[in-house]
Coordinates of C-alpha atoms in Angstrom, one line a residue:
X9 CA -25.6 16.9 34.1
X10 CA -26.0 16.7 30.6
X11 CA -24.6 13.6 28.4
X12 CA -21.6 15.8 27.0
X13 CA -20.4 16.5 30.5
X14 CA -20.8 12.8 31.6
X15 CA -19.2 11.5 28.4
X16 CA -16.0 14.1 29.1
X17 CA -15.8 12.9 32.6
X18 CA -15.8 9.3 31.5
X19 CA -13.1 10.1 28.9
X20 CA -11.0 11.9 31.5
X21 CA -11.3 8.7 33.8
X22 CA -10.1 6.3 31.2
X23 CA -7.2 8.4 30.2
X24 CA -6.1 8.6 33.9
X25 CA -6.2 4.6 34.1
X26 CA -4.3 4.5 30.5
X27 CA -1.8 6.9 32.0
X28 CA -1.2 5.0 35.2
X29 CA -0.9 1.7 33.4
X30 CA 1.9 3.0 31.3
X31 CA 3.8 4.8 34.2
X32 CA 7.6 3.9 34.5
X33 CA 8.4 0.8 36.8
X34 CA 9.4 1.5 40.2
X35 CA 12.7 0.4 41.7
X36 CA 11.2 -2.7 43.1
X37 CA 9.4 -3.9 40.1
X38 CA 11.1 -6.1 37.4
X39 CA 9.8 -5.7 33.9
X40 CA 9.5 -8.8 32.0
X41 CA 8.6 -9.4 28.4
X42 CA 5.4 -10.8 27.0
X43 CA 6.0 -13.9 24.6
X44 CA 6.9 -12.7 21.3
X45 CA 8.3 -9.3 22.5
X46 CA 11.6 -7.9 23.3
X47 CA 12.8 -8.0 26.9
X48 CA 13.1 -4.6 28.8
X49 CA 15.2 -6.0 31.2
X50 CA 18.9 -4.5 31.8
X51 CA 21.8 -6.7 30.5
X52 CA 22.9 -9.4 32.6
X53 CA 26.2 -8.6 34.7
X54 CA 29.2 -9.1 32.8
X55 CA 30.7 -12.7 33.0
X56 CA 33.7 -12.9 35.2
X57 CA 36.8 -15.4 34.5
X58 CA 36.7 -18.0 37.2
X59 CA 40.4 -17.7 37.7
X60 CA 41.4 -14.1 37.2
X61 CA 38.1 -12.5 38.2
X62 CA 38.5 -10.3 35.2
X63 CA 35.3 -9.3 33.1
X64 CA 35.3 -11.4 30.1
X65 CA 34.0 -9.4 26.9
X66 CA 33.6 -10.3 23.1
X67 CA 36.5 -9.2 20.9
X68 CA 36.2 -9.6 17.1
X69 CA 39.2 -10.1 14.9
X70 CA 38.4 -9.5 11.1
X71 CA 40.7 -11.3 8.9
X72 CA 40.8 -12.4 5.1
X73 CA 38.9 -15.5 6.4
X74 CA 36.2 -13.1 7.8
X75 CA 35.1 -12.2 11.4
X76 CA 35.6 -14.2 14.4
X77 CA 34.6 -13.4 17.8
X78 CA 36.8 -14.4 20.9
X79 CA 35.9 -14.3 24.5
X80 CA 38.8 -12.3 26.2
X81 CA 39.7 -11.3 29.8
X82 CA 39.8 -7.4 30.0
X83 CA 42.9 -6.4 31.7
X84 CA 42.1 -2.7 32.3
X85 CA 44.1 -1.4 35.2
X86 CA 47.6 -1.0 35.7
X87 CA 47.6 -3.9 38.2
X88 CA 45.5 -6.2 36.0
X89 CA 47.9 -5.2 33.0
X90 CA 51.2 -6.0 35.2
X91 CA 49.6 -9.4 36.4
X92 CA 48.3 -10.1 32.8
X93 CA 48.5 -14.3 32.1
X94 CA 51.2 -15.0 34.5
X95 CA 51.1 -18.2 36.1
X96 CA 48.1 -19.4 34.0
X97 CA 48.6 -23.0 32.9
X98 CA 45.9 -23.2 30.2
X99 CA 43.6 -21.0 27.9
X100 CA 40.9 -22.1 25.7
X101 CA 41.3 -21.8 21.7
X102 CA 39.1 -18.8 21.3
X103 CA 40.1 -17.1 24.8
X104 CA 42.8 -14.5 25.5
X105 CA 43.4 -11.2 27.2
X106 CA 43.0 -7.8 26.0
X107 CA 45.2 -4.8 27.4
X108 CA 43.7 -1.5 26.4
X109 CA 46.0 1.3 26.3
X110 CA 44.7 4.9 26.5
X111 CA 46.3 7.0 25.6
X112 CA 48.1 4.9 22.8
X113 CA 51.5 4.4 23.2
X114 CA 54.8 2.1 22.4
X115 CA 54.7 -1.0 24.4
X116 CA 56.8 -4.2 24.9
X117 CA 55.9 -7.3 26.4
X118 CA 57.8 -10.1 28.1
X119 CA 57.0 -13.5 29.4
X120 CA 58.3 -13.5 32.9
X121 CA 56.2 -16.0 34.8
X122 CA 54.3 -17.0 31.9
X123 CA 53.7 -20.5 31.8
X124 CA 51.9 -20.9 28.3
X125 CA 53.3 -19.9 25.1
X126 CA 51.6 -16.8 23.6
X127 CA 50.9 -14.8 20.5
X128 CA 51.2 -11.1 21.5
X129 CA 49.3 -9.0 19.0
X130 CA 50.0 -5.1 19.1
X131 CA 46.9 -3.2 17.9
X132 CA 47.1 0.4 16.8
X133 CA 45.0 3.4 17.3
X134 CA 43.0 2.7 14.0
X135 CA 42.2 -0.9 15.6
X136 CA 44.4 -2.6 12.9
X137 CA 47.0 -5.1 13.8
X138 CA 50.6 -3.4 13.9
X139 CA 52.5 -6.5 14.5
X140 CA 52.4 -9.9 15.9
X141 CA 55.1 -11.4 18.4
X142 CA 54.2 -15.1 17.5
X143 CA 55.1 -18.1 19.6
X144 CA 56.5 -15.9 22.7
X145 CA 58.6 -18.4 24.6
X146 CA 57.4 -19.0 28.3
X147 CA 59.4 -17.4 30.9
X148 CA 61.7 -15.5 28.4
X149 CA 62.5 -11.9 29.6
X150 CA 63.3 -10.7 26.2
X151 CA 61.1 -7.4 25.5
X152 CA 59.1 -7.9 22.5
X153 CA 58.0 -4.5 21.3
X154 CA 55.3 -3.0 19.1
X155 CA 55.9 -1.6 15.7
X156 CA 54.3 1.7 16.8
X157 CA 52.0 3.2 19.3
X158 CA 49.4 0.8 20.5
X159 CA 46.0 1.3 21.7
X160 CA 45.8 -2.4 22.7
X161 CA 47.5 -5.6 23.2
X162 CA 46.0 -9.1 22.6
X163 CA 47.3 -12.0 24.0
X164 CA 46.3 -15.5 22.5
X165 CA 47.6 -19.1 22.7
X166 CA 50.9 -19.5 20.9
X167 CA 50.1 -20.2 17.2
X168 CA 46.5 -19.2 17.3
X169 CA 47.1 -16.0 15.3
X170 CA 48.4 -18.1 12.3
X171 CA 45.6 -20.6 12.8
X172 CA 42.9 -18.0 12.4
X173 CA 44.7 -16.1 9.6
X174 CA 45.4 -13.0 11.9
X175 CA 48.0 -10.7 10.0
X176 CA 49.1 -7.1 10.4
X177 CA 46.6 -4.9 9.0
X178 CA 43.6 -6.9 10.0
X179 CA 40.9 -5.3 12.2
X180 CA 40.5 -6.0 16.2
X181 CA 37.5 -4.6 17.8
X182 CA 36.4 -4.6 21.1

């Protein structure tokens, strides 16, 4: 065998080793990042609220004061939306609940079986605040309507919208 053939076989063998080392991970393996690199692990499971069991997601309101990130419970299904924050006795200052509506539609909320006062923020299809039903009274069954088709409704503690400077026309993204 000549030197050219031996060198070629060694190069092929080295290439095979490199390919094996770079193959995708198997289902059993757990990729980890080396110090100073970015992790290749999948994102963690969403946080679940300890009382409702709903997923907690970040929601950003952008007001004249700048952006503010809130942690909100996601009431996605009809059943979750029907229950909402009923019977809850407390909620943190930067917590709330978002009710996505697809397709967007006119909406009205009431406070039946709702123990804590709320600000009910109606969000249009452009993700801008349509109107705010501020300081909704606990247990009041008076419908509080949106000022147009809503693609989402955000509930915060009563008075919180004013505290953070949230007004109609402000952007809300989730």
